[in-house]
CSV table of C-alpha atoms in Angstrom, one decimal:
chain,number,residue,atom,x,y,z
A,1316,MET,CA,109.9,65.6,95.9
A,1317,PRO,CA,106.8,67.8,96.2
A,1318,SER,CA,105.9,68.7,99.7
A,1319,ILE,CA,103.3,66.9,101.8
A,1320,THR,CA,101.0,69.9,101.4
A,1321,VAL,CA,101.2,69.7,97.6
A,1322,LYS,CA,100.6,65.9,97.7
A,1323,LEU,CA,97.5,66.3,99.9
A,1324,TYR,CA,96.1,69.2,97.9
A,1325,SER,CA,96.6,67.2,94.8
A,1326,VAL,CA,94.5,64.3,96.1
A,1327,PHE,CA,91.5,66.5,96.7
A,1328,PHE,CA,92.1,68.5,93.5
A,1329,LYS,CA,92.0,65.3,91.4
A,1330,MET,CA,89.0,63.9,93.2
A,1331,ARG,CA,87.0,67.0,92.6
A,1332,LEU,CA,88.0,67.5,89.0
A,1333,LYS,CA,87.5,63.8,88.1
A,1334,ASN,CA,83.9,63.9,89.5
A,1335,ARG,CA,83.1,67.0,87.5
A,1336,LEU,CA,84.5,65.5,84.3
A,1337,GLN,CA,82.7,62.2,84.7
A,1338,GLY,CA,79.5,64.1,85.4
A,1339,TRP,CA,79.8,66.0,82.1
A,1340,ILE,CA,80.5,62.8,80.2
A,1341,GLN,CA,77.5,61.1,81.7
A,1342,THR,CA,75.2,64.1,81.3
A,1343,PRO,CA,76.6,66.3,78.5
A,1344,PRO,CA,75.5,70.0,78.6
A,1345,ASP,CA,73.1,71.1,75.9
A,1346,GLU,CA,75.3,73.0,73.5
A,1347,SER,CA,72.3,74.5,71.7
A,1348,SER,CA,71.1,76.2,74.9
A,1349,ASN,CA,74.3,78.2,75.2
A,1350,GLN,CA,75.3,79.5,71.8
A,1351,GLU,CA,77.8,82.0,73.3
A,1352,GLY,CA,79.7,79.4,75.3
A,1353,VAL,CA,81.3,79.9,78.7
A,1354,ARG,CA,84.7,81.2,79.6
A,1355,THR,CA,84.6,80.7,83.4
A,1356,ARG,CA,83.0,78.4,86.0
A,1357,PRO,CA,80.9,80.0,88.8
A,1358,GLU,CA,82.6,77.8,91.5
A,1359,GLU,CA,86.1,79.2,90.6
A,1360,PRO,CA,87.1,82.5,92.3
A,1361,VAL,CA,88.0,85.4,90.0
A,1362,SER,CA,89.8,88.6,90.6
A,1363,ALA,CA,88.1,91.9,89.8
A,1364,SER,CA,89.7,94.2,87.2
A,1365,ASN,CA,91.4,97.3,88.5
A,1366,PRO,CA,92.2,100.2,86.0
A,1367,SER,CA,94.2,102.2,88.5
A,1368,PHE,CA,97.7,100.8,88.6
A,1369,THR,CA,97.4,99.2,92.0
A,1370,ASP,CA,100.9,97.6,92.7
A,1371,GLY,CA,102.1,99.0,89.4
A,1372,ILE,CA,99.6,97.2,87.1
A,1373,ALA,CA,96.3,98.4,85.7
A,1374,THR,CA,93.8,95.8,84.4
A,1375,LYS,CA,90.7,96.0,82.2
A,1376,ASP,CA,88.3,93.5,80.7
A,1377,ILE,CA,87.1,93.7,77.1
A,1378,ARG,CA,84.5,91.6,75.3
A,1379,VAL,CA,86.2,90.8,71.9
A,1380,ASP,CA,83.3,89.1,70.2
A,1381,PRO,CA,79.8,90.2,71.1
A,1382,SER,CA,78.3,86.9,69.7
A,1383,THR,CA,80.4,84.7,72.0
A,1384,ALA,CA,81.8,84.7,75.5
A,1385,LEU,CA,85.3,85.5,74.1
A,1386,SER,CA,87.0,88.2,76.1
A,1387,VAL,CA,90.4,89.5,77.2
A,1388,ARG,CA,91.9,91.0,80.3
A,1389,ILE,CA,94.6,93.6,79.6
A,1390,PHE,CA,97.5,94.0,82.1
A,1391,LEU,CA,99.2,97.4,81.5
A,1392,PRO,CA,102.3,98.1,83.5
A,1393,GLU,CA,102.8,101.5,85.0
A,1394,SER,CA,106.2,101.7,83.1
A,1395,ALA,CA,104.1,102.6,80.0
A,1396,LEU,CA,103.6,106.0,81.5
A,1397,LEU,CA,106.1,108.8,81.7
A,1398,PRO,CA,107.1,109.6,85.3
A,1399,SER,CA,105.1,112.8,85.2
A,1400,GLU,CA,102.0,110.9,84.2
A,1401,ARG,CA,102.1,108.2,86.9
A,1402,PRO,CA,99.3,108.5,89.5
A,1403,GLN,CA,100.3,109.7,92.9
A,1404,PRO,CA,99.3,107.6,95.9
A,1405,LYS,CA,96.1,108.7,97.5
A,1406,SER,CA,96.0,109.6,101.1
A,1407,LYS,CA,93.7,107.7,103.4
A,1408,ALA,CA,91.5,110.8,103.6
A,1409,GLU,CA,91.1,110.9,99.8
A,1410,GLU,CA,90.3,107.1,99.7
A,1411,SER,CA,87.7,107.6,102.5
A,1412,SER,CA,86.2,110.5,100.7
A,1413,LEU,CA,85.7,108.5,97.5
A,1414,LYS,CA,84.1,105.6,99.5
A,1415,SER,CA,81.8,107.9,101.4
A,1416,GLU,CA,80.6,109.5,98.2
A,1417,ASN,CA,80.2,106.1,96.5
A,1418,LYS,CA,82.7,107.2,93.8
A,1419,SER,CA,85.2,104.9,92.2
A,1420,ASP,CA,88.5,105.7,90.5
A,1421,GLN,CA,87.8,105.7,86.8
A,1422,GLY,CA,91.3,104.6,86.0
A,1423,TYR,CA,93.9,105.5,83.4
A,1424,THR,CA,93.0,107.2,80.1
A,1425,PRO,CA,95.8,107.9,77.7
A,1426,SER,CA,96.0,111.7,77.0
A,1427,ARG,CA,98.8,111.9,74.5
A,1428,GLN,CA,99.4,110.8,70.9
A,1429,ASN,CA,103.1,109.8,71.4
A,1430,CYS,CA,102.8,107.3,74.3
A,1431,ARG,CA,105.5,104.8,75.1
A,1432,LYS,CA,105.0,101.6,73.2
A,1433,LEU,CA,105.4,98.2,74.8
A,1434,PRO,CA,105.5,94.6,73.4
A,1435,ILE,CA,102.5,92.4,73.7
A,1436,MET,CA,102.3,89.0,75.4
A,1437,LEU,CA,99.2,87.1,74.3
A,1438,GLN,CA,98.5,84.6,77.2
A,1439,PHE,CA,96.4,81.5,77.1
A,1440,HIS,CA,95.5,80.0,80.6
A,1441,GLY,CA,95.4,76.4,81.5
A,1442,GLY,CA,92.7,74.3,83.1
A,1443,GLY,CA,92.4,71.2,80.9
A,1444,TRP,CA,90.0,72.8,78.4
A,1445,VAL,CA,87.2,72.7,80.9
A,1446,SER,CA,88.1,75.1,83.7
A,1447,GLY,CA,90.3,78.1,84.5
A,1448,SER,CA,89.8,81.6,83.2
A,1449,ASN,CA,91.8,84.6,82.1
A,1450,ASP,CA,90.5,86.5,85.2
A,1451,SER,CA,90.9,83.7,87.8
A,1452,VAL,CA,92.8,84.7,91.0
A,1453,ALA,CA,95.8,82.6,90.0
A,1454,ASN,CA,95.9,83.7,86.4
A,1455,ASP,CA,95.5,87.3,87.3
A,1456,SER,CA,98.5,87.1,89.7
A,1457,PHE,CA,100.6,85.2,87.2
A,1458,CYS,CA,100.0,87.7,84.4
A,1459,GLN,CA,100.7,90.7,86.7
A,1460,ARG,CA,104.0,89.1,87.6
A,1461,ILE,CA,104.9,88.5,83.9
A,1462,ALA,CA,103.8,92.1,82.9
A,1463,LYS,CA,106.1,93.6,85.5
A,1464,LEU,CA,109.1,91.4,84.9
A,1465,CYS,CA,109.0,91.6,81.1
A,1466,ASP,CA,107.9,95.3,80.9
A,1467,ALA,CA,105.1,94.2,78.5
A,1468,ILE,CA,101.4,94.4,78.0
A,1469,VAL,CA,99.9,91.1,78.8
A,1470,VAL,CA,96.6,90.3,77.0
A,1471,ALA,CA,95.1,87.2,78.7
A,1472,VAL,CA,92.5,85.4,76.5
A,1473,GLY,CA,89.2,84.2,78.0
A,1474,TYR,CA,88.6,81.6,75.4
A,1475,ARG,CA,85.5,79.4,75.3
A,1476,LEU,CA,85.6,76.3,77.5
A,1477,ALA,CA,84.6,72.7,76.8
A,1478,PRO,CA,82.3,70.8,76.9
A,1479,GLU,CA,80.0,73.6,76.0
A,1480,SER,CA,82.3,74.6,73.1
A,1481,LYS,CA,84.3,71.8,71.7
A,1482,TYR,CA,87.3,71.9,69.4
A,1483,PRO,CA,88.1,74.1,67.4
A,1484,ALA,CA,86.4,76.9,69.4
A,1485,ALA,CA,89.3,77.6,71.8
A,1486,PHE,CA,91.8,77.6,68.9
A,1487,GLU,CA,89.7,79.9,66.7
A,1488,ASP,CA,89.3,82.2,69.7
A,1489,GLY,CA,93.1,82.5,70.0
A,1490,LEU,CA,93.5,83.5,66.3
A,1491,LYS,CA,90.5,85.9,66.5
A,1492,VAL,CA,92.2,87.8,69.4
A,1493,LEU,CA,95.4,88.0,67.4
A,1494,ASN,CA,93.5,89.6,64.5
A,1495,TRP,CA,91.7,91.9,66.9
A,1496,LEU,CA,95.1,93.1,68.3
A,1497,GLY,CA,96.2,94.1,64.8
A,1498,LYS,CA,93.2,96.4,64.5
A,1499,GLN,CA,93.9,98.0,67.9
A,1500,SER,CA,97.3,99.4,66.7
A,1501,ASN,CA,95.5,101.7,64.2
A,1502,ASN,CA,94.0,104.9,65.4
A,1503,SER,CA,91.2,104.6,62.8
A,1504,THR,CA,90.3,101.0,63.5
A,1505,GLY,CA,91.2,100.6,67.2
A,1506,ASP,CA,88.6,101.1,69.9
A,1507,GLU,CA,90.6,100.1,73.0
A,1508,PRO,CA,92.6,103.2,74.1
A,1509,TRP,CA,95.2,101.4,76.2
A,1510,LEU,CA,96.3,99.3,73.2
A,1511,VAL,CA,96.0,102.0,70.6
A,1512,ALA,CA,98.2,104.2,72.8
A,1513,HIS,CA,100.7,101.7,74.1
A,1514,ALA,CA,100.8,98.4,72.2
A,1515,ASP,CA,103.4,97.5,69.7
A,1516,PRO,CA,102.0,94.6,67.7
A,1517,SER,CA,105.3,94.1,65.8
A,1518,ARG,CA,106.7,92.6,69.1
A,1519,CYS,CA,104.1,90.0,70.0
A,1520,VAL,CA,104.9,86.9,72.0
A,1521,LEU,CA,102.5,83.9,72.6
A,1522,LEU,CA,102.5,82.5,76.1
A,1523,GLY,CA,100.5,79.3,76.7
A,1524,VAL,CA,100.0,77.5,80.0
A,1525,SER,CA,99.2,73.7,80.0
A,1526,CYS,CA,96.4,73.3,77.4
A,1527,GLY,CA,96.9,77.0,76.6
A,1528,ALA,CA,100.3,76.0,75.2
A,1529,ASN,CA,98.5,73.9,72.6
A,1530,ILE,CA,96.5,77.0,71.6
A,1531,ALA,CA,99.6,79.1,71.5
A,1532,ASP,CA,101.3,76.6,69.2
A,1533,TYR,CA,98.3,76.5,66.9
A,1534,VAL,CA,98.2,80.3,66.7
A,1535,ALA,CA,102.0,80.4,66.0
A,1536,ARG,CA,101.5,77.9,63.1
A,1537,ARG,CA,98.6,79.9,61.7
A,1538,THR,CA,100.7,83.1,61.8
A,1539,VAL,CA,103.4,81.3,59.7
A,1540,GLU,CA,100.7,80.3,57.2
A,1541,LEU,CA,99.0,83.7,57.0
A,1542,GLY,CA,102.2,85.7,56.8
A,1543,LYS,CA,101.7,89.3,55.9
A,1544,GLU,CA,97.9,88.9,56.2
A,1545,LEU,CA,98.3,89.5,59.9
A,1546,ASP,CA,100.3,92.8,59.5
A,1547,PRO,CA,101.1,94.7,61.6
A,1548,VAL,CA,101.1,91.8,64.1
A,1549,LYS,CA,104.4,89.9,64.1
A,1550,VAL,CA,104.9,86.9,66.4
A,1551,VAL,CA,108.5,87.1,67.4
A,1552,ALA,CA,108.5,84.1,69.9
A,1553,GLN,CA,106.4,81.7,71.8
A,1554,ILE,CA,106.5,80.2,75.3
A,1555,LEU,CA,105.0,76.8,76.0
A,1556,MET,CA,104.7,76.1,79.7
A,1557,TYR,CA,104.2,72.4,80.5
A,1558,PRO,CA,102.2,71.8,77.3
A,1559,PHE,CA,99.2,69.5,77.1
A,1560,PHE,CA,100.8,67.4,74.3
A,1561,LEU,CA,99.8,63.7,73.8
A,1562,ALA,CA,100.6,60.9,71.4
A,1563,ASN,CA,99.8,57.2,70.8
A,1564,GLU,CA,103.4,56.1,71.6
A,1565,PRO,CA,103.8,56.1,75.5
A,1566,THR,CA,106.9,58.0,76.7
A,1567,GLN,CA,109.0,57.1,79.8
A,1568,SER,CA,107.5,59.9,81.8
A,1569,GLU,CA,104.0,58.7,80.9
A,1570,ILE,CA,104.7,55.2,82.0
A,1571,ARG,CA,106.4,56.3,85.2
A,1572,LEU,CA,104.1,59.1,86.2
A,1573,ALA,CA,100.7,58.2,84.9
A,1574,ASN,CA,99.1,58.6,88.3
A,1575,THR,CA,101.1,61.8,89.2
A,1576,TYR,CA,100.0,65.0,90.8
A,1577,PHE,CA,97.0,67.3,89.8
A,1578,TYR,CA,96.5,66.5,86.1
A,1579,ASP,CA,97.2,62.7,85.9
A,1580,LYS,CA,96.7,60.7,82.8
A,1581,ALA,CA,93.2,59.5,83.5
A,1582,ILE,CA,91.9,63.0,84.2
A,1583,CYS,CA,93.6,64.4,81.1
A,1584,LEU,CA,92.1,61.7,78.9
A,1585,LEU,CA,88.6,62.6,80.3
A,1586,ALA,CA,89.3,66.3,79.5
A,1587,TRP,CA,90.3,65.4,75.9
A,1588,GLN,CA,87.1,63.4,75.5
A,1589,LEU,CA,85.1,66.5,76.5
A,1590,PHE,CA,87.1,68.8,74.3
A,1591,LEU,CA,87.3,66.9,71.0
A,1592,PRO,CA,84.2,66.0,69.0
A,1593,LYS,CA,83.4,62.3,69.5
A,1594,ASP,CA,84.2,61.3,65.9
A,1595,GLU,CA,87.6,63.1,66.1
A,1596,PHE,CA,88.9,61.7,69.4
A,1597,SER,CA,92.5,60.5,68.9
A,1598,LEU,CA,95.8,61.0,70.8
A,1599,GLU,CA,97.3,61.8,67.4
A,1600,HIS,CA,94.8,64.6,66.7
A,1601,PRO,CA,96.7,67.7,65.6
A,1602,ALA,CA,95.4,69.6,68.6
A,1603,ALA,CA,97.1,67.0,70.9
A,1604,ASN,CA,100.3,66.1,69.0
A,1605,PRO,CA,102.3,68.8,67.4
A,1606,LEU,CA,104.5,66.2,65.8
A,1607,ALA,CA,101.6,64.3,64.2
A,1608,PRO,CA,102.3,63.3,60.6
A,1609,ASN,CA,101.3,65.8,57.8
A,1610,ARG,CA,100.8,68.6,60.3
A,1611,GLY,CA,101.9,71.9,58.8
A,1612,PRO,CA,103.7,74.2,58.4
A,1613,PRO,CA,107.3,72.9,58.4
A,1614,LEU,CA,108.8,73.1,61.8
A,1615,LYS,CA,111.8,75.1,60.5
A,1616,LEU,CA,109.4,78.0,59.9
A,1617,MET,CA,108.3,78.2,63.5
A,1618,PRO,CA,109.2,81.2,65.7
A,1619,PRO,CA,111.8,80.8,68.6
A,1620,THR,CA,110.1,78.6,71.2
A,1621,LEU,CA,110.9,78.3,74.9
A,1622,THR,CA,109.5,75.2,76.5
A,1623,VAL,CA,109.0,74.8,80.2
A,1624,VAL,CA,108.6,71.3,81.7
A,1625,ALA,CA,108.2,69.9,85.2
A,1626,GLU,CA,110.0,66.8,86.6
A,1627,HIS,CA,106.8,65.2,88.0
A,1628,ASP,CA,104.5,65.8,85.0
A,1629,TRP,CA,103.5,62.7,83.0
A,1630,MET,CA,103.4,64.9,79.8
A,1631,ARG,CA,106.9,66.1,80.4
A,1632,ASP,CA,108.6,64.0,77.7
A,1633,GLN,CA,106.2,65.1,75.0
A,1634,GLY,CA,107.2,68.7,75.6
A,1635,VAL,CA,110.9,67.7,75.6
A,1636,ALA,CA,110.4,65.8,72.3
A,1637,TYR,CA,108.8,68.8,70.6
A,1638,SER,CA,111.6,71.1,71.8
A,1639,GLU,CA,114.2,68.7,70.4
A,1640,GLU,CA,112.5,68.5,67.0
A,1641,LEU,CA,112.5,72.3,66.7
A,1642,ARG,CA,116.2,72.4,67.5
A,1643,LYS,CA,116.9,69.8,64.9
A,1644,VAL,CA,115.7,72.2,62.2
A,1645,ASN,CA,117.7,75.1,63.7
A,1646,VAL,CA,114.8,76.9,65.5
A,1647,PRO,CA,116.0,78.5,68.7
A,1648,ALA,CA,114.2,76.3,71.2
A,1649,PRO,CA,115.7,76.1,74.7
A,1650,LEU,CA,114.2,73.8,77.3
A,1651,LEU,CA,113.7,74.8,81.0
A,1652,ASP,CA,113.4,71.6,83.1
A,1653,TYR,CA,112.6,72.3,86.7
A,1654,LYS,CA,113.3,69.7,89.4
A,1655,ASP,CA,110.9,68.7,92.1
A,1656,THR,CA,108.0,70.3,90.3
A,1657,VAL,CA,104.5,69.3,89.1
A,1658,HIS,CA,102.3,70.3,86.2
A,1659,GLU,CA,101.3,74.0,86.5
A,1660,PHE,CA,103.9,74.5,89.3
A,1661,ALA,CA,104.3,78.2,88.3
A,1662,THR,CA,100.7,79.0,87.7
A,1663,LEU,CA,98.5,77.2,90.3
A,1664,GLU,CA,97.3,79.6,93.0
A,1665,MET,CA,98.8,77.6,95.9
A,1666,LEU,CA,102.2,77.4,94.2
A,1667,LEU,CA,102.6,80.9,92.9
A,1668,LYS,CA,104.9,82.0,95.8
A,1669,THR,CA,107.2,79.1,95.7
A,1670,PRO,CA,110.9,79.7,94.8
A,1671,GLN,CA,110.4,77.5,91.6
A,1672,ALA,CA,107.4,79.6,90.4
A,1673,GLU,CA,109.3,82.9,91.0
A,1674,ALA,CA,112.4,81.5,89.3
A,1675,CYS,CA,110.4,80.3,86.3
A,1676,ALA,CA,108.8,83.7,85.7
A,1677,GLU,CA,112.3,85.4,85.9
A,1678,ASP,CA,113.8,82.8,83.6
A,1679,ILE,CA,111.0,83.3,81.0
A,1680,CYS,CA,111.5,87.1,81.0
A,1681,ILE,CA,115.3,86.8,80.7
A,1682,TRP,CA,114.9,84.7,77.6
A,1683,VAL,CA,112.0,86.6,76.0
A,1684,LYS,CA,113.7,90.0,76.3
A,1685,LYS,CA,116.0,89.0,73.5
A,1686,TYR,CA,113.1,89.1,71.1
A,1687,ILE,CA,111.0,92.0,72.5
A,1688,SER,CA,113.7,94.6,73.2
A,1689,LEU,CA,113.7,97.3,70.6
A,1690,GLY,CA,116.2,96.6,67.9
A,1691,CYS,CA,116.6,93.0,68.9
A,1692,HIS,CA,113.5,91.3,67.3
A,1693,GLU,CA,115.0,90.1,64.1
A,1694,PHE,CA,113.0,86.9,64.3
A,1695,SER,CA,109.5,87.8,63.1
A,1696,TYR,CA,106.9,85.6,61.5
């Protein structure tokens, strides 16, 4: 069972989130007053970017679409550099000198044409459509962990949040970033030097957390439909961490765990009401149910899909069912089912250092390396 600390924190987490959601439902924000949308909440702590390979990772924020709030945070592991190019640790005297002169480290700038290329992991954060961000303290720590373990460039998407931007804004943002990544691989069209120098778009993995898993699955489906239109981007696999899937037919986990930890059923339904347009609200909406009738493309065309589920998550069985349907049509679709865990057990700030969170990140990277290692990515869509 989850610890007493987790249980107590969950009570206050749910109380605060439920009050916020109900407030938005009672007094909806004026969408016309904020055409750009929002990608973060002022009350949620964020981590500043650091372009200087602190702890082996350099980070940078990029505005992808000047007309909206859509942005990305790039996590570049130091392994992308040759040993001779890696920055030397600064002495305390050098650091003091920079501070006294009000100078900051300008960070890494690629200096060679033939740099080491790394796979890309396009990450979509959780937060129930209405909260969370790509630069939150928790998401920043999680993405740094994944970038190091997988030896990959993580591109965390700051998609537009509800209720200011309803469906399909977040889904469209996911696909827009994938198209943007394709342009960055070309010296003539790319304007982001880290990606131009180091990104290999032919080894792209989608990684979605909670509601971000729904975005990842949508983007994966669109890549199947668009095919070569997305060249040179090739999605070789996707990872769905405790997906935010729903359906009309109640599952055993839904019946047994409706009032479970953090994101319980009542809170999730409020979040879906804020995300979906009023005239489209349905638990069988294609954004909510990946197995909804007539939703394309055929499952057999989907990329290899790793699904992570938590024992004490009321949405657990929906993730299990999707994984099973993929395996029925011979898509490589393993399931990682972690005991004594809750929704977002590997990505919530207070749980990031737990053994389950660390094991989950390691398990993900063991699996995904089959598809992103050079010469081993025969599955590409």
